Amino acid sequence: MIHNWIDFAQNSFYPRACLLCGQGGAKLDFCAACERDLPWNRHPCLHCAAPLPLDGSARICGACLRHPPVWQQAASPLRYAWPLDLLIQRFKFNADLATGRILGSLLANFLAADPEPRPEMLIPVPLHPTRLRERGFNQALELARPVARRLGVRLATGLCRRTRPTEVQSRLDHESRQRNMRGAFEITAPVAGLDLAIVDDVVTTGATVSALAARLRDAGAARIRVWTLARAAVN
Protein backbone atom coordinates (compact mmCIF):
# COMPACT_ATOMS: atom_id res chain seq x y z
CA MET A 1 0.00 0.00 0.00
CA ILE A 2 2.83 2.41 0.88
CA HIS A 3 4.52 1.69 -2.43
CA ASN A 4 1.24 2.46 -4.25
CA TRP A 5 0.89 5.84 -2.54
CA ILE A 6 4.52 6.74 -3.25
CA ASP A 7 4.06 5.86 -6.92
CA PHE A 8 0.82 7.89 -7.05
CA ALA A 9 2.51 10.94 -5.51
CA GLN A 10 5.53 10.73 -7.80
CA ASN A 11 3.40 10.35 -10.92
CA SER A 12 1.06 13.19 -9.87
CA PHE A 13 3.62 15.81 -8.90
CA TYR A 14 6.70 14.68 -10.80
CA PRO A 15 5.52 13.10 -14.09
CA ARG A 16 8.12 10.69 -15.38
CA ALA A 17 9.77 10.82 -18.77
CA CYS A 18 10.83 7.71 -20.63
CA LEU A 19 14.46 6.92 -19.95
CA LEU A 20 15.06 6.01 -23.61
CA CYS A 21 12.99 8.33 -25.79
CA GLY A 22 12.18 11.17 -23.36
CA GLN A 23 8.42 10.94 -23.88
CA GLY A 24 6.38 12.05 -20.86
CA GLY A 25 3.82 10.01 -18.97
CA ALA A 26 5.88 6.87 -18.52
CA LYS A 27 4.62 4.59 -15.74
CA LEU A 28 7.90 2.90 -14.77
CA ASP A 29 10.37 5.33 -16.36
CA PHE A 30 9.78 3.73 -19.78
CA CYS A 31 6.98 4.55 -22.19
CA ALA A 32 4.86 1.61 -23.35
CA ALA A 33 6.65 1.35 -26.70
CA CYS A 34 10.17 1.44 -25.25
CA GLU A 35 9.23 -0.99 -22.49
CA ARG A 36 8.01 -3.44 -25.17
CA ASP A 37 11.27 -2.96 -27.06
CA LEU A 38 13.49 -3.82 -24.12
CA PRO A 39 15.36 -7.09 -24.75
CA TRP A 40 13.28 -9.29 -22.45
CA ASN A 41 14.69 -12.69 -21.63
CA ARG A 42 11.63 -14.62 -22.80
CA HIS A 43 13.05 -18.14 -22.73
CA PRO A 44 15.92 -18.50 -20.23
CA CYS A 45 17.93 -21.59 -19.35
CA LEU A 46 16.44 -23.18 -16.24
CA HIS A 47 19.87 -23.34 -14.59
CA CYS A 48 21.75 -20.17 -15.52
CA ALA A 49 19.08 -17.91 -17.13
CA ALA A 50 21.04 -17.66 -20.40
CA PRO A 51 18.75 -16.74 -23.33
CA LEU A 52 17.65 -19.76 -25.34
CA PRO A 53 15.94 -20.01 -28.76
CA LEU A 54 12.33 -18.92 -28.60
CA ASP A 55 11.10 -22.07 -30.35
CA GLY A 56 11.24 -23.81 -26.96
CA SER A 57 13.32 -26.69 -28.25
CA ALA A 58 15.74 -26.46 -25.32
CA ARG A 59 15.18 -25.83 -21.62
CA ILE A 60 18.81 -26.07 -20.48
CA CYS A 61 21.74 -24.51 -22.33
CA GLY A 62 24.66 -26.56 -23.59
CA ALA A 63 27.08 -24.96 -21.13
CA CYS A 64 24.97 -26.09 -18.15
CA LEU A 65 24.60 -29.59 -19.60
CA ARG A 66 28.39 -29.85 -19.84
CA HIS A 67 29.19 -28.13 -16.56
CA PRO A 68 26.26 -27.49 -14.19
CA PRO A 69 26.69 -24.17 -12.35
CA VAL A 70 27.64 -23.87 -8.68
CA TRP A 71 24.35 -22.18 -7.80
CA GLN A 72 20.86 -23.72 -7.66
CA GLN A 73 18.78 -21.04 -9.39
CA ALA A 74 19.31 -17.96 -11.56
CA ALA A 75 17.05 -15.16 -12.75
CA SER A 76 17.66 -12.37 -15.28
CA PRO A 77 14.68 -10.48 -16.69
CA LEU A 78 16.59 -9.06 -19.67
CA ARG A 79 19.15 -10.00 -22.26
CA TYR A 80 22.34 -7.96 -22.45
CA ALA A 81 21.53 -6.32 -25.77
CA TRP A 82 20.54 -2.93 -27.20
CA PRO A 83 19.27 -0.64 -25.75
CA LEU A 84 19.75 -2.09 -22.26
CA ASP A 85 23.51 -2.34 -22.75
CA LEU A 86 23.65 1.43 -23.26
CA LEU A 87 21.68 2.05 -20.07
CA ILE A 88 23.92 -0.24 -18.02
CA GLN A 89 27.04 1.43 -19.39
CA ARG A 90 25.56 4.85 -18.63
CA PHE A 91 24.89 3.76 -15.06
CA LYS A 92 28.11 1.86 -14.49
CA PHE A 93 30.75 3.97 -16.22
CA ASN A 94 29.16 7.46 -16.17
CA ALA A 95 28.01 7.28 -12.54
CA ASP A 96 24.37 7.78 -13.56
CA LEU A 97 22.85 6.63 -10.26
CA ALA A 98 19.36 7.75 -11.30
CA THR A 99 19.48 5.25 -14.16
CA GLY A 100 20.77 2.66 -11.70
CA ARG A 101 17.79 3.27 -9.43
CA ILE A 102 15.41 2.72 -12.34
CA LEU A 103 17.16 -0.47 -13.42
CA GLY A 104 17.17 -1.74 -9.84
CA SER A 105 13.44 -1.12 -9.59
CA LEU A 106 12.90 -3.03 -12.82
CA LEU A 107 14.81 -6.00 -11.39
CA ALA A 108 12.87 -5.73 -8.12
CA ASN A 109 9.51 -5.75 -9.92
CA PHE A 110 10.50 -8.84 -11.87
CA LEU A 111 11.65 -10.75 -8.78
CA ALA A 112 8.61 -9.69 -6.74
CA ALA A 113 6.39 -11.53 -9.22
CA ASP A 114 8.21 -14.82 -8.57
CA PRO A 115 6.21 -17.07 -6.18
CA GLU A 116 9.39 -18.79 -4.96
CA PRO A 117 10.21 -18.32 -1.23
CA ARG A 118 12.53 -15.38 -0.61
CA PRO A 119 16.20 -15.91 0.23
CA GLU A 120 17.42 -14.95 3.67
CA MET A 121 20.03 -12.46 2.44
CA LEU A 122 21.03 -10.57 -0.69
CA ILE A 123 24.75 -10.38 -1.43
CA PRO A 124 25.82 -7.69 -3.92
CA VAL A 125 29.04 -8.73 -5.64
CA PRO A 126 31.70 -6.69 -3.83
CA LEU A 127 34.23 -4.40 -5.48
CA HIS A 128 37.83 -4.17 -4.34
CA PRO A 129 38.42 -0.93 -2.36
CA THR A 130 40.69 0.35 -5.13
CA ARG A 131 37.97 -0.05 -7.78
CA LEU A 132 35.35 1.34 -5.40
CA ARG A 133 37.39 4.51 -4.91
CA GLU A 134 37.84 4.87 -8.67
CA ARG A 135 34.16 4.37 -9.50
CA GLY A 136 32.69 5.97 -6.39
CA PHE A 137 29.95 3.36 -5.98
CA ASN A 138 29.27 -0.37 -6.32
CA GLN A 139 26.80 -0.97 -9.15
CA ALA A 140 25.74 -4.33 -7.70
CA LEU A 141 24.90 -2.72 -4.37
CA GLU A 142 22.89 0.06 -6.05
CA LEU A 143 20.84 -2.55 -7.93
CA ALA A 144 20.37 -4.65 -4.80
CA ARG A 145 18.98 -1.79 -2.67
CA PRO A 146 15.53 -1.57 -4.34
CA VAL A 147 15.37 -5.37 -4.55
CA ALA A 148 15.96 -5.68 -0.80
CA ARG A 149 13.32 -3.05 -0.04
CA ARG A 150 10.72 -4.52 -2.37
CA LEU A 151 11.20 -8.13 -1.25
CA GLY A 152 11.80 -7.37 2.42
CA VAL A 153 15.09 -9.27 2.40
CA ARG A 154 18.19 -8.31 4.37
CA LEU A 155 20.96 -6.70 2.34
CA ALA A 156 24.28 -8.19 3.50
CA THR A 157 27.17 -5.88 2.60
CA GLY A 158 29.78 -7.21 5.04
CA LEU A 159 29.48 -10.92 4.37
CA CYS A 160 32.26 -11.17 1.79
CA ARG A 161 35.03 -9.08 0.36
CA ARG A 162 37.20 -8.83 -2.74
CA THR A 163 40.69 -9.90 -1.80
CA ARG A 164 42.58 -8.32 -4.70
CA PRO A 165 41.99 -5.80 -7.51
CA THR A 166 41.03 -7.89 -10.54
CA GLU A 167 41.12 -6.70 -14.14
CA VAL A 168 37.92 -5.44 -15.75
CA GLN A 169 36.17 -8.60 -16.98
CA SER A 170 34.74 -7.02 -20.14
CA ARG A 171 38.28 -6.64 -21.53
CA LEU A 172 39.11 -10.35 -21.21
CA ASP A 173 38.29 -13.51 -23.12
CA HIS A 174 36.54 -16.48 -21.51
CA GLU A 175 39.61 -18.29 -20.20
CA SER A 176 41.21 -15.07 -18.96
CA ARG A 177 38.04 -14.21 -17.05
CA GLN A 178 38.19 -17.54 -15.24
CA ARG A 179 41.84 -17.00 -14.26
CA ASN A 180 41.14 -13.41 -13.29
CA MET A 181 38.59 -14.44 -10.65
CA ARG A 182 40.51 -17.27 -9.00
CA GLY A 183 40.85 -16.52 -5.29
CA ALA A 184 39.22 -13.11 -5.75
CA PHE A 185 36.69 -13.45 -2.89
CA GLU A 186 36.78 -14.20 0.81
CA ILE A 187 33.79 -14.98 3.04
CA THR A 188 34.01 -12.89 6.21
CA ALA A 189 30.91 -13.96 8.17
CA PRO A 190 29.11 -17.27 8.87
CA VAL A 191 26.85 -18.46 6.03
CA ALA A 192 26.36 -22.14 6.94
CA GLY A 193 22.80 -23.28 6.28
CA LEU A 194 21.66 -20.00 4.72
CA ASP A 195 19.62 -19.38 1.56
CA LEU A 196 21.48 -16.60 -0.28
CA ALA A 197 21.05 -14.60 -3.48
CA ILE A 198 24.01 -13.01 -5.24
CA VAL A 199 23.09 -9.75 -7.04
CA ASP A 200 25.03 -8.25 -9.95
CA ASP A 201 24.35 -6.20 -13.06
CA VAL A 202 25.26 -8.61 -15.88
CA VAL A 203 26.34 -12.23 -16.25
CA THR A 204 28.42 -12.85 -19.36
CA THR A 205 30.56 -15.96 -18.92
CA GLY A 206 29.54 -16.33 -15.27
CA ALA A 207 33.15 -16.25 -14.03
CA THR A 208 32.53 -13.62 -11.33
CA VAL A 209 29.35 -15.06 -9.83
CA SER A 210 30.74 -18.60 -10.11
CA ALA A 211 33.81 -17.64 -8.09
CA LEU A 212 31.70 -16.01 -5.38
CA ALA A 213 29.12 -18.81 -5.35
CA ALA A 214 31.88 -21.41 -4.97
CA ARG A 215 33.21 -19.57 -1.92
CA LEU A 216 29.72 -19.44 -0.40
CA ARG A 217 29.15 -23.12 -1.12
CA ASP A 218 32.47 -24.07 0.46
CA ALA A 219 31.52 -22.00 3.51
CA GLY A 220 28.36 -24.08 3.92
CA ALA A 221 25.58 -22.04 2.28
CA ALA A 222 22.48 -24.24 1.88
CA ARG A 223 21.18 -22.61 -1.31
CA ILE A 224 22.66 -20.07 -3.68
CA ARG A 225 20.79 -18.04 -6.30
CA VAL A 226 22.15 -15.59 -8.85
CA TRP A 227 19.97 -12.57 -9.61
CA THR A 228 21.13 -10.17 -12.29
CA LEU A 229 19.50 -7.48 -14.35
CA ALA A 230 20.76 -8.94 -17.63
CA ARG A 231 22.20 -12.13 -19.08
CA ALA A 232 24.44 -12.36 -22.10
CA ALA A 233 23.87 -15.12 -24.63
CA VAL A 234 25.99 -18.25 -24.30
CA ASN A 235 28.41 -18.64 -27.21
Coordinates of C-alpha atoms in Angstrom, one line a residue:
M1 CA 0.0 0.0 0.0
I2 CA 2.8 2.4 0.9
H3 CA 4.5 1.7 -2.4
N4 CA 1.2 2.5 -4.2
W5 CA 0.9 5.8 -2.5
I6 CA 4.5 6.7 -3.2
D7 CA 4.1 5.9 -6.9
F8 CA 0.8 7.9 -7.0
A9 CA 2.5 10.9 -5.5
Q10 CA 5.5 10.7 -7.8
N11 CA 3.4 10.4 -10.9
S12 CA 1.1 13.2 -9.9
F13 CA 3.6 15.8 -8.9
Y14 CA 6.7 14.7 -10.8
P15 CA 5.5 13.1 -14.1
R16 CA 8.1 10.7 -15.4
A17 CA 9.8 10.8 -18.8
C18 CA 10.8 7.7 -20.6
L19 CA 14.5 6.9 -19.9
L20 CA 15.1 6.0 -23.6
C21 CA 13.0 8.3 -25.8
G22 CA 12.2 11.2 -23.4
Q23 CA 8.4 10.9 -23.9
G24 CA 6.4 12.0 -20.9
G25 CA 3.8 10.0 -19.0
A26 CA 5.9 6.9 -18.5
K27 CA 4.6 4.6 -15.7
L28 CA 7.9 2.9 -14.8
D29 CA 10.4 5.3 -16.4
F30 CA 9.8 3.7 -19.8
C31 CA 7.0 4.6 -22.2
A32 CA 4.9 1.6 -23.3
A33 CA 6.7 1.4 -26.7
C34 CA 10.2 1.4 -25.2
E35 CA 9.2 -1.0 -22.5
R36 CA 8.0 -3.4 -25.2
D37 CA 11.3 -3.0 -27.1
L38 CA 13.5 -3.8 -24.1
P39 CA 15.4 -7.1 -24.8
W40 CA 13.3 -9.3 -22.4
N41 CA 14.7 -12.7 -21.6
R42 CA 11.6 -14.6 -22.8
H43 CA 13.0 -18.1 -22.7
P44 CA 15.9 -18.5 -20.2
C45 CA 17.9 -21.6 -19.4
L46 CA 16.4 -23.2 -16.2
H47 CA 19.9 -23.3 -14.6
C48 CA 21.7 -20.2 -15.5
A49 CA 19.1 -17.9 -17.1
A50 CA 21.0 -17.7 -20.4
P51 CA 18.8 -16.7 -23.3
L52 CA 17.6 -19.8 -25.3
P53 CA 15.9 -20.0 -28.8
L54 CA 12.3 -18.9 -28.6
D55 CA 11.1 -22.1 -30.3
G56 CA 11.2 -23.8 -27.0
S57 CA 13.3 -26.7 -28.2
A58 CA 15.7 -26.5 -25.3
R59 CA 15.2 -25.8 -21.6
I60 CA 18.8 -26.1 -20.5
C61 CA 21.7 -24.5 -22.3
G62 CA 24.7 -26.6 -23.6
A63 CA 27.1 -25.0 -21.1
C64 CA 25.0 -26.1 -18.2
L65 CA 24.6 -29.6 -19.6
R66 CA 28.4 -29.9 -19.8
H67 CA 29.2 -28.1 -16.6
P68 CA 26.3 -27.5 -14.2
P69 CA 26.7 -24.2 -12.3
V70 CA 27.6 -23.9 -8.7
W71 CA 24.4 -22.2 -7.8
Q72 CA 20.9 -23.7 -7.7
Q73 CA 18.8 -21.0 -9.4
A74 CA 19.3 -18.0 -11.6
A75 CA 17.0 -15.2 -12.7
S76 CA 17.7 -12.4 -15.3
P77 CA 14.7 -10.5 -16.7
L78 CA 16.6 -9.1 -19.7
R79 CA 19.1 -10.0 -22.3
Y80 CA 22.3 -8.0 -22.4
A81 CA 21.5 -6.3 -25.8
W82 CA 20.5 -2.9 -27.2
P83 CA 19.3 -0.6 -25.8
L84 CA 19.8 -2.1 -22.3
D85 CA 23.5 -2.3 -22.7
L86 CA 23.7 1.4 -23.3
L87 CA 21.7 2.1 -20.1
I88 CA 23.9 -0.2 -18.0
Q89 CA 27.0 1.4 -19.4
R90 CA 25.6 4.9 -18.6
F91 CA 24.9 3.8 -15.1
K92 CA 28.1 1.9 -14.5
F93 CA 30.7 4.0 -16.2
N94 CA 29.2 7.5 -16.2
A95 CA 28.0 7.3 -12.5
D96 CA 24.4 7.8 -13.6
L97 CA 22.9 6.6 -10.3
A98 CA 19.4 7.8 -11.3
T99 CA 19.5 5.2 -14.2
G100 CA 20.8 2.7 -11.7
R101 CA 17.8 3.3 -9.4
I102 CA 15.4 2.7 -12.3
L103 CA 17.2 -0.5 -13.4
G104 CA 17.2 -1.7 -9.8
S105 CA 13.4 -1.1 -9.6
L106 CA 12.9 -3.0 -12.8
L107 CA 14.8 -6.0 -11.4
A108 CA 12.9 -5.7 -8.1
N109 CA 9.5 -5.7 -9.9
F110 CA 10.5 -8.8 -11.9
L111 CA 11.7 -10.7 -8.8
A112 CA 8.6 -9.7 -6.7
A113 CA 6.4 -11.5 -9.2
D114 CA 8.2 -14.8 -8.6
P115 CA 6.2 -17.1 -6.2
E116 CA 9.4 -18.8 -5.0
P117 CA 10.2 -18.3 -1.2
R118 CA 12.5 -15.4 -0.6
P119 CA 16.2 -15.9 0.2
E120 CA 17.4 -14.9 3.7
M121 CA 20.0 -12.5 2.4
L122 CA 21.0 -10.6 -0.7
I123 CA 24.8 -10.4 -1.4
P124 CA 25.8 -7.7 -3.9
V125 CA 29.0 -8.7 -5.6
P126 CA 31.7 -6.7 -3.8
L127 CA 34.2 -4.4 -5.5
H128 CA 37.8 -4.2 -4.3
P129 CA 38.4 -0.9 -2.4
T130 CA 40.7 0.4 -5.1
R131 CA 38.0 -0.1 -7.8
L132 CA 35.4 1.3 -5.4
R133 CA 37.4 4.5 -4.9
E134 CA 37.8 4.9 -8.7
R135 CA 34.2 4.4 -9.5
G136 CA 32.7 6.0 -6.4
F137 CA 30.0 3.4 -6.0
N138 CA 29.3 -0.4 -6.3
Q139 CA 26.8 -1.0 -9.1
A140 CA 25.7 -4.3 -7.7
L141 CA 24.9 -2.7 -4.4
E142 CA 22.9 0.1 -6.0
L143 CA 20.8 -2.5 -7.9
A144 CA 20.4 -4.6 -4.8
R145 CA 19.0 -1.8 -2.7
P146 CA 15.5 -1.6 -4.3
V147 CA 15.4 -5.4 -4.6
A148 CA 16.0 -5.7 -0.8
R149 CA 13.3 -3.0 0.0
R150 CA 10.7 -4.5 -2.4
L151 CA 11.2 -8.1 -1.2
G152 CA 11.8 -7.4 2.4
V153 CA 15.1 -9.3 2.4
R154 CA 18.2 -8.3 4.4
L155 CA 21.0 -6.7 2.3
A156 CA 24.3 -8.2 3.5
T157 CA 27.2 -5.9 2.6
G158 CA 29.8 -7.2 5.0
L159 CA 29.5 -10.9 4.4
C160 CA 32.3 -11.2 1.8
R161 CA 35.0 -9.1 0.4
R162 CA 37.2 -8.8 -2.7
T163 CA 40.7 -9.9 -1.8
R164 CA 42.6 -8.3 -4.7
P165 CA 42.0 -5.8 -7.5
T166 CA 41.0 -7.9 -10.5
E167 CA 41.1 -6.7 -14.1
V168 CA 37.9 -5.4 -15.7
Q169 CA 36.2 -8.6 -17.0
S170 CA 34.7 -7.0 -20.1
R171 CA 38.3 -6.6 -21.5
L172 CA 39.1 -10.3 -21.2
D173 CA 38.3 -13.5 -23.1
H174 CA 36.5 -16.5 -21.5
E175 CA 39.6 -18.3 -20.2
S176 CA 41.2 -15.1 -19.0
R177 CA 38.0 -14.2 -17.0
Q178 CA 38.2 -17.5 -15.2
R179 CA 41.8 -17.0 -14.3
N180 CA 41.1 -13.4 -13.3
M181 CA 38.6 -14.4 -10.7
R182 CA 40.5 -17.3 -9.0
G183 CA 40.8 -16.5 -5.3
A184 CA 39.2 -13.1 -5.7
F185 CA 36.7 -13.4 -2.9
E186 CA 36.8 -14.2 0.8
I187 CA 33.8 -15.0 3.0
T188 CA 34.0 -12.9 6.2
A189 CA 30.9 -14.0 8.2
P190 CA 29.1 -17.3 8.9
V191 CA 26.8 -18.5 6.0
A192 CA 26.4 -22.1 6.9
G193 CA 22.8 -23.3 6.3
L194 CA 21.7 -20.0 4.7
D195 CA 19.6 -19.4 1.6
L196 CA 21.5 -16.6 -0.3
A197 CA 21.0 -14.6 -3.5
I198 CA 24.0 -13.0 -5.2
V199 CA 23.1 -9.8 -7.0
D200 CA 25.0 -8.3 -10.0
D201 CA 24.4 -6.2 -13.1
V202 CA 25.3 -8.6 -15.9
V203 CA 26.3 -12.2 -16.2
T204 CA 28.4 -12.9 -19.4
T205 CA 30.6 -16.0 -18.9
G206 CA 29.5 -16.3 -15.3
A207 CA 33.1 -16.3 -14.0
T208 CA 32.5 -13.6 -11.3
V209 CA 29.3 -15.1 -9.8
S210 CA 30.7 -18.6 -10.1
A211 CA 33.8 -17.6 -8.1
L212 CA 31.7 -16.0 -5.4
A213 CA 29.1 -18.8 -5.3
A214 CA 31.9 -21.4 -5.0
R215 CA 33.2 -19.6 -1.9
L216 CA 29.7 -19.4 -0.4
R217 CA 29.2 -23.1 -1.1
D218 CA 32.5 -24.1 0.5
A219 CA 31.5 -22.0 3.5
G220 CA 28.4 -24.1 3.9
A221 CA 25.6 -22.0 2.3
A222 CA 22.5 -24.2 1.9
R223 CA 21.2 -22.6 -1.3
I224 CA 22.7 -20.1 -3.7
R225 CA 20.8 -18.0 -6.3
V226 CA 22.2 -15.6 -8.8
W227 CA 20.0 -12.6 -9.6
T228 CA 21.1 -10.2 -12.3
L229 CA 19.5 -7.5 -14.4
A230 CA 20.8 -8.9 -17.6
R231 CA 22.2 -12.1 -19.1
A232 CA 24.4 -12.4 -22.1
A233 CA 23.9 -15.1 -24.6
V234 CA 26.0 -18.2 -24.3
N235 CA 28.4 -18.6 -27.2

